[in-house]
């Protein structure tokens, strides 16, 4: 394996130019007449043989395809690759100056000019020049590395032990397997994990079990230049690294009407709550239920205050159970609006009676404490309630059995 060293190369003035690529050009004797009558001289061509990849066959190349220059029976004196704006593309040359390659990916839909100069052991020079173009996708997709709450994962941020990585593509992905191959998650210490496709734009990654506090997580999307559909290529790479903070796991038990909050396995607080009243109502042909669905949620985000509007899930404000009001110390745990939040008007019911539309009501002191305590990715397990089980699209990633989760990978064997 060759070692490489960075080199921009220089264009030598007055060199002979040969438009050849993907093949070789080397030394050959040729005799030329001398201007002095009665004399002839023999001029030997350089023995240096230069090979350039890719071939100049008018076929656009992928920006990630190998572009390189090699020389046999000689050394490179300069290699210059320029883009359409005349900017020189940085390159890397091996220490023995027999090979060169670009030091950065090329762009889409651009024409590049490559000029090479080499010299053999006798000091004779040769030159080569070629032009090639890169492909121009009919469409490109960008990937965003987010939390389940839709916010970008912060580089260097701290998240909960139930954190799920969301790879959101801004275009529908036809070839999920190709897209998934561009996505990698590395953890320290290592854990078993898998991607799970919710639809053709969103892939979620989680470990089999909750992370250990202090785990370091690195996510890379090497998407640029990769084909992920018919004419669809990756727009750019993405990267984020974060760490897992203290273990925050809350158990909301409808049998006791209590929320028990554990920090690193120890009880940090016990809070009376009033959960979903149960039952359902049909509005406009849509069935709306009023349970706090059983399952494993994670903290998505929080706001103080938040405007809660029943019309957002199909229940008109002016209907019998409709509402629109400002709520303080609200910590969201589902995509369809389940929060742990303050509601002073139900303090009488907290710990004994379920009265809500599905949220977990808390008194002002407990709601504020939980709000300040929580971080995205913290776990909230809801047990012994009625109604349908929490679904994955509702932020129920951890409610999916591991075997089913692993089968949701596009690369599942």
mmCIF file of C-alpha atoms in Angstrom:
data_model
loop_
_atom_site.group_PDB
_atom_site.id
_atom_site.type_symbol
_atom_site.label_atom_id
_atom_site.label_comp_id
_atom_site.label_asym_id
_atom_site.label_seq_id
_atom_site.Cartn_x
_atom_site.Cartn_y
_atom_site.Cartn_z
ATOM 1 C CA UNK A 1 0.000 0.000 0.000
ATOM 2 C CA UNK A 2 1.408 3.384 -0.964
ATOM 3 C CA UNK A 3 1.680 6.266 1.436
ATOM 4 C CA UNK A 4 0.416 9.541 0.021
ATOM 5 C CA UNK A 5 1.537 13.132 0.483
ATOM 6 C CA UNK A 6 -0.423 16.251 -0.384
ATOM 7 C CA UNK A 7 0.513 18.118 -3.548
ATOM 8 C CA UNK A 8 -1.209 20.737 -5.657
ATOM 9 C CA UNK A 9 1.185 20.332 -8.585
ATOM 10 C CA UNK A 10 2.224 23.059 -10.987
ATOM 11 C CA UNK A 11 1.478 23.489 -14.677
ATOM 12 C CA UNK A 12 4.735 23.657 -16.654
ATOM 13 C CA UNK A 13 4.732 26.136 -19.476
ATOM 14 C CA UNK A 14 5.412 24.967 -23.008
ATOM 15 C CA UNK A 15 4.879 21.224 -22.450
ATOM 16 C CA UNK A 16 3.602 18.994 -25.231
ATOM 17 C CA UNK A 17 -0.072 18.132 -24.761
ATOM 18 C CA UNK A 18 -1.589 14.758 -25.593
ATOM 19 C CA UNK A 19 -5.297 14.181 -25.025
ATOM 20 C CA UNK A 20 -5.265 10.549 -23.900
ATOM 21 C CA UNK A 21 -6.754 8.950 -20.806
ATOM 22 C CA UNK A 22 -7.408 5.488 -19.451
ATOM 23 C CA UNK A 23 -4.457 4.278 -21.523
ATOM 24 C CA UNK A 24 -0.691 4.754 -21.457
ATOM 25 C CA UNK A 25 1.805 6.880 -23.295
ATOM 26 C CA UNK A 26 5.528 6.225 -23.172
ATOM 27 C CA UNK A 27 8.892 6.612 -24.816
ATOM 28 C CA UNK A 28 9.529 5.915 -28.522
ATOM 29 C CA UNK A 29 12.414 7.000 -30.722
ATOM 30 C CA UNK A 30 11.756 9.501 -33.458
ATOM 31 C CA UNK A 31 14.214 11.092 -35.881
ATOM 32 C CA UNK A 32 13.925 14.680 -36.995
ATOM 33 C CA UNK A 33 15.887 16.576 -39.646
ATOM 34 C CA UNK A 34 18.336 19.241 -38.607
ATOM 35 C CA UNK A 35 18.237 22.670 -40.210
ATOM 36 C CA UNK A 36 21.944 22.400 -41.029
ATOM 37 C CA UNK A 37 22.447 20.815 -44.462
ATOM 38 C CA UNK A 38 24.065 17.411 -44.506
ATOM 39 C CA UNK A 39 23.441 16.630 -40.819
ATOM 40 C CA UNK A 40 20.731 14.656 -38.968
ATOM 41 C CA UNK A 41 20.076 14.248 -35.236
ATOM 42 C CA UNK A 42 18.142 11.578 -33.297
ATOM 43 C CA UNK A 43 15.898 12.814 -30.478
ATOM 44 C CA UNK A 44 14.788 10.132 -27.982
ATOM 45 C CA UNK A 45 11.363 10.364 -26.367
ATOM 46 C CA UNK A 46 11.029 9.966 -22.608
ATOM 47 C CA UNK A 47 10.729 6.426 -21.293
ATOM 48 C CA UNK A 48 8.261 7.602 -18.618
ATOM 49 C CA UNK A 49 4.855 5.985 -19.181
ATOM 50 C CA UNK A 50 1.907 7.973 -17.782
ATOM 51 C CA UNK A 51 -1.495 6.353 -17.131
ATOM 52 C CA UNK A 52 -4.561 8.470 -16.333
ATOM 53 C CA UNK A 53 -7.882 7.271 -14.940
ATOM 54 C CA UNK A 54 -10.750 7.805 -15.863
ATOM 55 C CA UNK A 55 -10.827 7.254 -19.603
ATOM 56 C CA UNK A 56 -11.757 10.184 -21.803
ATOM 57 C CA UNK A 57 -14.637 8.399 -23.516
ATOM 58 C CA UNK A 58 -17.298 11.101 -23.196
ATOM 59 C CA UNK A 59 -19.071 9.116 -20.465
ATOM 60 C CA UNK A 60 -19.738 11.166 -17.296
ATOM 61 C CA UNK A 61 -18.096 9.698 -14.219
ATOM 62 C CA UNK A 62 -19.387 9.535 -10.656
ATOM 63 C CA UNK A 63 -17.651 12.147 -8.460
ATOM 64 C CA UNK A 64 -16.627 9.292 -6.166
ATOM 65 C CA UNK A 65 -15.069 7.224 -8.966
ATOM 66 C CA UNK A 66 -11.333 6.853 -8.726
ATOM 67 C CA UNK A 67 -9.361 9.634 -10.381
ATOM 68 C CA UNK A 68 -5.635 8.973 -10.375
ATOM 69 C CA UNK A 69 -2.392 9.371 -12.249
ATOM 70 C CA UNK A 70 0.360 6.738 -12.340
ATOM 71 C CA UNK A 71 3.773 6.769 -13.965
ATOM 72 C CA UNK A 72 6.098 3.888 -14.789
ATOM 73 C CA UNK A 73 9.813 4.267 -15.591
ATOM 74 C CA UNK A 74 9.805 7.795 -14.246
ATOM 75 C CA UNK A 75 8.463 10.235 -11.678
ATOM 76 C CA UNK A 76 5.794 12.897 -11.682
ATOM 77 C CA UNK A 77 7.016 16.480 -11.769
ATOM 78 C CA UNK A 78 3.582 18.109 -11.703
ATOM 79 C CA UNK A 79 -0.094 17.159 -11.742
ATOM 80 C CA UNK A 80 -2.743 19.861 -12.002
ATOM 81 C CA UNK A 81 -6.477 19.190 -11.888
ATOM 82 C CA UNK A 82 -8.674 22.252 -12.397
ATOM 83 C CA UNK A 83 -12.425 22.711 -12.113
ATOM 84 C CA UNK A 84 -14.574 24.773 -14.527
ATOM 85 C CA UNK A 85 -13.764 27.950 -12.569
ATOM 86 C CA UNK A 86 -10.052 27.368 -12.969
ATOM 87 C CA UNK A 87 -9.567 26.458 -9.317
ATOM 88 C CA UNK A 88 -6.892 23.846 -8.664
ATOM 89 C CA UNK A 89 -8.182 20.720 -6.897
ATOM 90 C CA UNK A 90 -5.822 19.694 -4.056
ATOM 91 C CA UNK A 91 -4.096 16.366 -4.563
ATOM 92 C CA UNK A 92 -1.980 13.759 -2.788
ATOM 93 C CA UNK A 93 1.227 12.340 -4.277
ATOM 94 C CA UNK A 94 3.033 9.217 -3.092
ATOM 95 C CA UNK A 95 6.488 9.845 -1.597
ATOM 96 C CA UNK A 96 8.153 8.163 -4.592
ATOM 97 C CA UNK A 97 6.191 10.520 -6.882
ATOM 98 C CA UNK A 98 4.816 7.702 -9.007
ATOM 99 C CA UNK A 99 1.085 8.152 -8.207
ATOM 100 C CA UNK A 100 -1.323 11.027 -7.563
ATOM 101 C CA UNK A 101 -5.001 11.355 -6.621
ATOM 102 C CA UNK A 102 -7.377 14.191 -5.625
ATOM 103 C CA UNK A 103 -7.633 15.026 -1.935
ATOM 104 C CA UNK A 104 -11.361 15.853 -2.037
ATOM 105 C CA UNK A 105 -14.488 14.601 -3.824
ATOM 106 C CA UNK A 106 -15.324 16.152 -7.172
ATOM 107 C CA UNK A 107 -18.539 18.052 -7.857
ATOM 108 C CA UNK A 108 -21.630 16.987 -9.761
ATOM 109 C CA UNK A 109 -22.086 18.091 -13.374
ATOM 110 C CA UNK A 110 -18.641 19.649 -13.789
ATOM 111 C CA UNK A 111 -15.924 19.373 -16.425
ATOM 112 C CA UNK A 112 -12.365 18.965 -15.151
ATOM 113 C CA UNK A 113 -9.046 19.439 -16.943
ATOM 114 C CA UNK A 114 -6.043 17.342 -15.934
ATOM 115 C CA UNK A 115 -2.451 18.127 -16.941
ATOM 116 C CA UNK A 116 0.434 15.788 -16.096
ATOM 117 C CA UNK A 117 4.193 16.203 -16.464
ATOM 118 C CA UNK A 118 6.730 13.423 -15.799
ATOM 119 C CA UNK A 119 10.435 12.793 -16.218
ATOM 120 C CA UNK A 120 12.422 9.601 -16.771
ATOM 121 C CA UNK A 121 15.793 8.584 -15.400
ATOM 122 C CA UNK A 122 17.615 10.248 -18.298
ATOM 123 C CA UNK A 123 16.006 13.580 -17.641
ATOM 124 C CA UNK A 124 13.664 13.373 -20.628
ATOM 125 C CA UNK A 125 10.142 14.710 -20.045
ATOM 126 C CA UNK A 126 6.696 13.741 -21.215
ATOM 127 C CA UNK A 127 3.314 15.408 -20.753
ATOM 128 C CA UNK A 128 -0.307 14.446 -20.922
ATOM 129 C CA UNK A 129 -3.539 16.406 -20.821
ATOM 130 C CA UNK A 130 -7.118 15.156 -20.606
ATOM 131 C CA UNK A 131 -10.616 16.438 -19.914
ATOM 132 C CA UNK A 132 -13.501 14.552 -18.286
ATOM 133 C CA UNK A 133 -16.960 15.374 -16.939
ATOM 134 C CA UNK A 134 -18.834 14.204 -13.849
ATOM 135 C CA UNK A 135 -22.442 13.062 -13.905
ATOM 136 C CA UNK A 136 -25.279 15.458 -13.147
ATOM 137 C CA UNK A 137 -28.105 13.780 -11.172
ATOM 138 C CA UNK A 138 -31.668 14.425 -12.197
ATOM 139 C CA UNK A 139 -32.438 14.796 -8.470
ATOM 140 C CA UNK A 140 -30.549 14.947 -5.182
ATOM 141 C CA UNK A 141 -31.518 14.151 -1.606
ATOM 142 C CA UNK A 142 -30.208 15.548 1.650
ATOM 143 C CA UNK A 143 -30.323 13.627 4.919
ATOM 144 C CA UNK A 144 -30.937 15.221 8.313
ATOM 145 C CA UNK A 145 -29.828 13.518 11.539
ATOM 146 C CA UNK A 146 -32.543 14.348 14.061
ATOM 147 C CA UNK A 147 -34.179 13.377 17.329
ATOM 148 C CA UNK A 148 -37.685 11.910 17.260
ATOM 149 C CA UNK A 149 -38.846 15.402 18.175
ATOM 150 C CA UNK A 150 -37.626 16.667 14.800
ATOM 151 C CA UNK A 151 -34.743 18.753 16.130
ATOM 152 C CA UNK A 152 -31.231 18.280 14.773
ATOM 153 C CA UNK A 153 -29.014 16.125 16.961
ATOM 154 C CA UNK A 154 -26.482 18.551 18.399
ATOM 155 C CA UNK A 155 -22.818 17.757 17.861
ATOM 156 C CA UNK A 156 -21.360 17.361 21.337
ATOM 157 C CA UNK A 157 -24.830 17.280 22.901
ATOM 158 C CA UNK A 158 -26.068 15.118 25.764
ATOM 159 C CA UNK A 159 -29.155 12.912 25.422
ATOM 160 C CA UNK A 160 -31.130 10.304 27.331
ATOM 161 C CA UNK A 161 -30.637 6.541 27.487
ATOM 162 C CA UNK A 162 -33.575 5.975 25.128
ATOM 163 C CA UNK A 163 -32.356 8.289 22.357
ATOM 164 C CA UNK A 164 -33.387 7.244 18.851
ATOM 165 C CA UNK A 165 -31.444 8.534 15.848
ATOM 166 C CA UNK A 166 -33.680 9.667 12.993
ATOM 167 C CA UNK A 167 -32.258 9.827 9.469
ATOM 168 C CA UNK A 168 -34.741 12.004 7.572
ATOM 169 C CA UNK A 169 -34.332 12.199 3.784
ATOM 170 C CA UNK A 170 -35.903 15.177 2.037
ATOM 171 C CA UNK A 171 -36.830 13.021 -0.980
ATOM 172 C CA UNK A 172 -38.596 9.670 -1.185
ATOM 173 C CA UNK A 173 -36.026 6.874 -1.294
ATOM 174 C CA UNK A 174 -36.567 4.139 -3.878
ATOM 175 C CA UNK A 175 -33.515 2.074 -2.929
ATOM 176 C CA UNK A 176 -33.650 1.875 0.865
ATOM 177 C CA UNK A 177 -30.891 -0.720 0.998
ATOM 178 C CA UNK A 178 -28.500 1.562 -0.884
ATOM 179 C CA UNK A 179 -29.442 4.475 1.374
ATOM 180 C CA UNK A 180 -29.038 2.426 4.546
ATOM 181 C CA UNK A 181 -25.557 1.325 3.463
ATOM 182 C CA UNK A 182 -24.501 4.990 3.662
ATOM 183 C CA UNK A 183 -25.604 5.215 7.326
ATOM 184 C CA UNK A 184 -23.403 4.058 10.199
ATOM 185 C CA UNK A 185 -23.729 4.345 13.967
ATOM 186 C CA UNK A 186 -20.756 3.605 16.219
ATOM 187 C CA UNK A 187 -20.931 3.532 20.003
ATOM 188 C CA UNK A 188 -18.363 3.354 22.777
ATOM 189 C CA UNK A 189 -18.888 0.958 24.452
ATOM 190 C CA UNK A 190 -20.255 -1.074 21.511
ATOM 191 C CA UNK A 191 -23.950 -2.001 21.530
ATOM 192 C CA UNK A 192 -26.153 -4.017 19.231
ATOM 193 C CA UNK A 193 -28.441 -1.763 17.211
ATOM 194 C CA UNK A 194 -30.385 -1.591 13.967
ATOM 195 C CA UNK A 195 -32.117 0.757 11.540
ATOM 196 C CA UNK A 196 -35.883 0.542 11.104
ATOM 197 C CA UNK A 197 -37.676 2.231 8.181
ATOM 198 C CA UNK A 198 -40.919 3.928 9.187
ATOM 199 C CA UNK A 199 -41.596 4.956 5.581
ATOM 200 C CA UNK A 200 -39.650 5.863 2.438
ATOM 201 C CA UNK A 201 -38.161 9.017 3.979
ATOM 202 C CA UNK A 202 -37.430 8.145 7.598
ATOM 203 C CA UNK A 203 -35.118 5.507 9.051
ATOM 204 C CA UNK A 204 -34.760 5.232 12.843
ATOM 205 C CA UNK A 205 -31.827 3.650 14.708
ATOM 206 C CA UNK A 206 -31.820 2.411 18.278
ATOM 207 C CA UNK A 207 -29.907 -0.172 20.312
ATOM 208 C CA UNK A 208 -31.532 -3.387 21.471
ATOM 209 C CA UNK A 209 -31.535 -2.124 25.065
ATOM 210 C CA UNK A 210 -31.266 1.307 26.631
ATOM 211 C CA UNK A 211 -27.805 2.872 26.430
ATOM 212 C CA UNK A 212 -25.516 2.889 29.436
ATOM 213 C CA UNK A 213 -24.870 6.400 30.815
ATOM 214 C CA UNK A 214 -21.682 7.864 29.393
ATOM 215 C CA UNK A 215 -21.940 6.031 26.058
ATOM 216 C CA UNK A 216 -20.442 7.963 23.149
ATOM 217 C CA UNK A 217 -22.373 7.814 19.886
ATOM 218 C CA UNK A 218 -21.104 8.765 16.420
ATOM 219 C CA UNK A 219 -23.414 8.874 13.405
ATOM 220 C CA UNK A 220 -22.200 9.221 9.814
ATOM 221 C CA UNK A 221 -24.157 9.496 6.582
ATOM 222 C CA UNK A 222 -21.712 9.018 3.693
ATOM 223 C CA UNK A 223 -24.417 9.927 1.201
ATOM 224 C CA UNK A 224 -22.638 12.148 -1.317
ATOM 225 C CA UNK A 225 -22.204 10.534 -4.725
ATOM 226 C CA UNK A 226 -24.282 7.479 -3.791
ATOM 227 C CA UNK A 227 -27.208 6.439 -5.978
ATOM 228 C CA UNK A 228 -30.309 5.780 -3.867
ATOM 229 C CA UNK A 229 -33.011 5.703 -6.543
ATOM 230 C CA UNK A 230 -33.724 6.225 -10.221
ATOM 231 C CA UNK A 231 -31.604 9.287 -10.994
ATOM 232 C CA UNK A 232 -31.499 10.152 -7.275
ATOM 233 C CA UNK A 233 -28.106 10.746 -5.664
ATOM 234 C CA UNK A 234 -26.943 11.949 -2.262
ATOM 235 C CA UNK A 235 -26.421 15.697 -1.969
ATOM 236 C CA UNK A 236 -23.823 15.760 0.806
ATOM 237 C CA UNK A 237 -22.451 13.814 3.766
ATOM 238 C CA UNK A 238 -23.588 14.380 7.342
ATOM 239 C CA UNK A 239 -21.952 13.677 10.710
ATOM 240 C CA UNK A 240 -22.844 14.097 14.365
ATOM 241 C CA UNK A 241 -21.355 12.865 17.634
ATOM 242 C CA UNK A 242 -23.058 13.035 21.028
ATOM 243 C CA UNK A 243 -23.012 11.371 24.412
ATOM 244 C CA UNK A 244 -25.548 9.723 26.680
ATOM 245 C CA UNK A 245 -26.176 11.405 30.015
ATOM 246 C CA UNK A 246 -27.538 10.072 33.303
ATOM 247 C CA UNK A 247 -30.216 7.393 33.137
ATOM 248 C CA UNK A 248 -33.666 8.956 33.540
ATOM 249 C CA UNK A 249 -36.444 6.339 33.422
ATOM 250 C CA UNK A 250 -39.966 7.215 34.593
ATOM 251 C CA UNK A 251 -42.672 4.613 35.244
ATOM 252 C CA UNK A 252 -46.252 5.904 34.971
ATOM 253 C CA UNK A 253 -48.533 3.245 36.474
ATOM 254 C CA UNK A 254 -52.277 3.709 36.034
ATOM 255 C CA UNK A 255 -52.969 1.188 38.786
ATOM 256 C CA UNK A 256 -51.411 3.501 41.362
ATOM 257 C CA UNK A 257 -51.920 6.792 39.460
ATOM 258 C CA UNK A 258 -48.289 7.629 40.215
ATOM 259 C CA UNK A 259 -45.213 8.520 38.155
ATOM 260 C CA UNK A 260 -42.022 7.171 39.717
ATOM 261 C CA UNK A 261 -38.868 8.813 38.361
ATOM 262 C CA UNK A 262 -35.585 6.924 38.542
ATOM 263 C CA UNK A 263 -32.179 8.538 38.140
ATOM 264 C CA UNK A 264 -29.389 6.031 37.536
ATOM 265 C CA UNK A 265 -31.571 3.330 39.073
ATOM 266 C CA UNK A 266 -32.479 5.265 42.226
ATOM 267 C CA UNK A 267 -35.882 6.824 42.940
ATOM 268 C CA UNK A 268 -35.548 10.566 42.407
ATOM 269 C CA UNK A 269 -39.208 11.588 42.770
ATOM 270 C CA UNK A 270 -42.711 10.141 42.986
ATOM 271 C CA UNK A 271 -45.491 12.271 41.479
ATOM 272 C CA UNK A 272 -49.277 11.765 41.645
ATOM 273 C CA UNK A 273 -50.882 11.975 38.204
ATOM 274 C CA UNK A 274 -54.211 11.950 36.412
ATOM 275 C CA UNK A 275 -54.055 10.187 33.052
ATOM 276 C CA UNK A 276 -56.446 9.603 30.166
ATOM 277 C CA UNK A 277 -60.096 9.233 31.150
ATOM 278 C CA UNK A 278 -60.660 6.460 28.606
ATOM 279 C CA UNK A 279 -63.449 5.955 26.131
ATOM 280 C CA UNK A 280 -63.741 7.272 22.610
ATOM 281 C CA UNK A 281 -65.803 9.578 20.465
ATOM 282 C CA UNK A 282 -66.503 9.615 16.722
ATOM 283 C CA UNK A 283 -66.094 13.069 15.198
ATOM 284 C CA UNK A 284 -66.521 13.585 11.471
ATOM 285 C CA UNK A 285 -66.142 9.875 10.863
ATOM 286 C CA UNK A 286 -62.900 9.738 12.843
ATOM 287 C CA UNK A 287 -62.664 7.787 16.095
ATOM 288 C CA UNK A 288 -60.823 9.697 18.814
ATOM 289 C CA UNK A 289 -59.868 7.841 22.004
ATOM 290 C CA UNK A 290 -59.017 9.340 25.381
ATOM 291 C CA UNK A 291 -56.557 6.830 26.797
ATOM 292 C CA UNK A 292 -52.936 7.323 27.748
ATOM 293 C CA UNK A 293 -51.765 4.477 25.543
ATOM 294 C CA UNK A 294 -49.567 1.843 27.169
ATOM 295 C CA UNK A 295 -46.025 1.579 25.884
ATOM 296 C CA UNK A 296 -42.526 2.986 26.102
ATOM 297 C CA UNK A 297 -42.201 6.651 25.176
ATOM 298 C CA UNK A 298 -39.202 8.986 25.172
ATOM 299 C CA UNK A 299 -38.961 12.689 25.867
ATOM 300 C CA UNK A 300 -39.179 14.525 22.547
ATOM 301 C CA UNK A 301 -39.051 18.190 23.559
ATOM 302 C CA UNK A 302 -40.583 20.642 26.018
ATOM 303 C CA UNK A 303 -42.087 24.127 26.154
ATOM 304 C CA UNK A 304 -43.251 26.577 28.795
ATOM 305 C CA UNK A 305 -45.927 27.385 27.985
ATOM 306 C CA UNK A 306 -47.385 25.391 25.115
ATOM 307 C CA UNK A 307 -50.711 26.048 23.386
ATOM 308 C CA UNK A 308 -52.790 22.875 23.459
ATOM 309 C CA UNK A 309 -55.461 22.739 20.777
ATOM 310 C CA UNK A 310 -57.762 19.714 20.482
ATOM 311 C CA UNK A 311 -58.521 20.528 16.844
ATOM 312 C CA UNK A 312 -54.965 19.423 15.931
ATOM 313 C CA UNK A 313 -56.016 15.796 16.491
ATOM 314 C CA UNK A 314 -59.530 16.137 15.089
ATOM 315 C CA UNK A 315 -61.564 17.303 18.080
ATOM 316 C CA UNK A 316 -63.154 20.699 17.344
ATOM 317 C CA UNK A 317 -62.567 23.356 19.979
ATOM 318 C CA UNK A 318 -66.306 24.058 20.239
ATOM 319 C CA UNK A 319 -67.228 20.388 20.692
ATOM 320 C CA UNK A 320 -68.234 18.861 24.010
ATOM 321 C CA UNK A 321 -64.686 17.841 24.925
ATOM 322 C CA UNK A 322 -62.798 20.376 22.808
ATOM 323 C CA UNK A 323 -60.278 22.833 24.200
ATOM 324 C CA UNK A 324 -57.581 25.390 23.388
ATOM 325 C CA UNK A 325 -55.519 26.728 26.248
ATOM 326 C CA UNK A 326 -52.015 27.706 27.352
ATOM 327 C CA UNK A 327 -50.358 25.059 29.530
ATOM 328 C CA UNK A 328 -47.204 25.526 31.634
ATOM 329 C CA UNK A 329 -44.226 23.178 32.149
ATOM 330 C CA UNK A 330 -45.130 20.808 29.313
ATOM 331 C CA UNK A 331 -42.789 17.913 28.426
ATOM 332 C CA UNK A 332 -43.830 16.156 25.206
ATOM 333 C CA UNK A 333 -43.529 12.378 24.806
ATOM 334 C CA UNK A 334 -45.572 11.576 21.659
ATOM 335 C CA UNK A 335 -45.983 12.917 18.145
ATOM 336 C CA UNK A 336 -49.742 13.221 18.611
ATOM 337 C CA UNK A 337 -49.515 15.444 21.665
ATOM 338 C CA UNK A 338 -49.128 13.452 24.876
ATOM 339 C CA UNK A 339 -47.368 15.556 27.525
ATOM 340 C CA UNK A 340 -46.520 15.451 31.185
ATOM 341 C CA UNK A 341 -47.674 18.923 32.180
ATOM 342 C CA UNK A 342 -49.027 21.178 34.876
ATOM 343 C CA UNK A 343 -52.786 21.296 35.379
ATOM 344 C CA UNK A 344 -53.707 22.774 38.701
ATOM 345 C CA UNK A 345 -57.433 22.254 38.123
ATOM 346 C CA UNK A 346 -56.990 18.467 38.372
ATOM 347 C CA UNK A 347 -54.805 18.357 41.487
ATOM 348 C CA UNK A 348 -57.812 16.915 43.325
ATOM 349 C CA UNK A 349 -57.808 13.947 40.884
ATOM 350 C CA UNK A 350 -54.053 13.373 40.703
ATOM 351 C CA UNK A 351 -53.205 10.097 42.402
ATOM 352 C CA UNK A 352 -56.781 8.769 42.369
ATOM 353 C CA UNK A 353 -58.830 9.581 39.247
ATOM 354 C CA UNK A 354 -58.148 9.746 35.499
ATOM 355 C CA UNK A 355 -59.621 12.892 33.965
ATOM 356 C CA UNK A 356 -57.445 13.928 31.002
ATOM 357 C CA UNK A 357 -57.729 13.503 27.237
ATOM 358 C CA UNK A 358 -54.539 11.418 27.344
ATOM 359 C CA UNK A 359 -51.859 13.612 28.902
ATOM 360 C CA UNK A 360 -50.359 13.016 32.324
ATOM 361 C CA UNK A 361 -51.473 15.889 34.574
ATOM 362 C CA UNK A 362 -49.156 16.969 37.390
ATOM 363 C CA UNK A 363 -49.293 19.640 40.074
ATOM 364 C CA UNK A 364 -47.294 22.843 39.396
ATOM 365 C CA UNK A 365 -44.327 21.873 41.584
ATOM 366 C CA UNK A 366 -43.930 18.409 40.093
ATOM 367 C CA UNK A 367 -44.508 19.576 36.509
ATOM 368 C CA UNK A 368 -41.803 22.236 36.833
ATOM 369 C CA UNK A 369 -39.384 19.774 38.455
ATOM 370 C CA UNK A 370 -39.917 17.160 35.733
ATOM 371 C CA UNK A 371 -39.565 19.801 33.008
ATOM 372 C CA UNK A 372 -36.196 20.926 34.350
ATOM 373 C CA UNK A 373 -35.055 17.343 35.018
ATOM 374 C CA UNK A 374 -35.837 15.977 31.552
ATOM 375 C CA UNK A 375 -33.624 15.780 28.482
ATOM 376 C CA UNK A 376 -34.503 14.503 24.977
ATOM 377 C CA UNK A 377 -34.273 10.731 24.893
ATOM 378 C CA UNK A 378 -35.265 10.147 28.525
ATOM 379 C CA UNK A 379 -37.575 7.146 28.917
ATOM 380 C CA UNK A 380 -41.206 7.204 30.084
ATOM 381 C CA UNK A 381 -42.870 3.801 30.429
ATOM 382 C CA UNK A 382 -46.673 3.889 30.691
ATOM 383 C CA UNK A 383 -48.227 0.778 32.246
ATOM 384 C CA UNK A 384 -51.647 -0.672 33.086
ATOM 385 C CA UNK A 385 -53.709 1.779 31.034
ATOM 386 C CA UNK A 386 -56.466 0.921 28.576
ATOM 387 C CA UNK A 387 -56.776 1.635 24.884
ATOM 388 C CA UNK A 388 -54.599 0.542 21.966
ATOM 389 C CA UNK A 389 -50.868 -0.001 22.421
ATOM 390 C CA UNK A 390 -48.526 2.849 21.513
ATOM 391 C CA UNK A 391 -47.509 2.651 17.858
ATOM 392 C CA UNK A 392 -44.092 3.342 16.398
ATOM 393 C CA UNK A 393 -45.230 6.431 14.473
ATOM 394 C CA UNK A 394 -46.372 7.981 17.759
ATOM 395 C CA UNK A 395 -42.806 7.871 19.158
ATOM 396 C CA UNK A 396 -43.208 4.262 20.182
ATOM 397 C CA UNK A 397 -39.839 3.065 18.852
ATOM 398 C CA UNK A 398 -39.092 1.251 22.105
ATOM 399 C CA UNK A 399 -42.516 -0.418 22.072
ATOM 400 C CA UNK A 400 -41.506 -2.450 19.004
ATOM 401 C CA UNK A 401 -40.105 -5.908 19.933
ATOM 402 C CA UNK A 402 -36.445 -6.239 19.007
ATOM 403 C CA UNK A 403 -36.971 -9.025 16.449
ATOM 404 C CA UNK A 404 -39.559 -6.904 14.651
ATOM 405 C CA UNK A 405 -37.348 -3.834 14.885
ATOM 406 C CA UNK A 406 -34.345 -5.606 13.353
ATOM 407 C CA UNK A 407 -36.583 -6.948 10.567
ATOM 408 C CA UNK A 408 -37.447 -3.335 9.686
ATOM 409 C CA UNK A 409 -33.941 -2.807 8.312
ATOM 410 C CA UNK A 410 -33.664 -2.723 4.527
ATOM 411 C CA UNK A 411 -30.557 -4.890 4.929
ATOM 412 C CA UNK A 412 -32.257 -7.518 7.093
ATOM 413 C CA UNK A 413 -31.309 -10.964 5.791
#
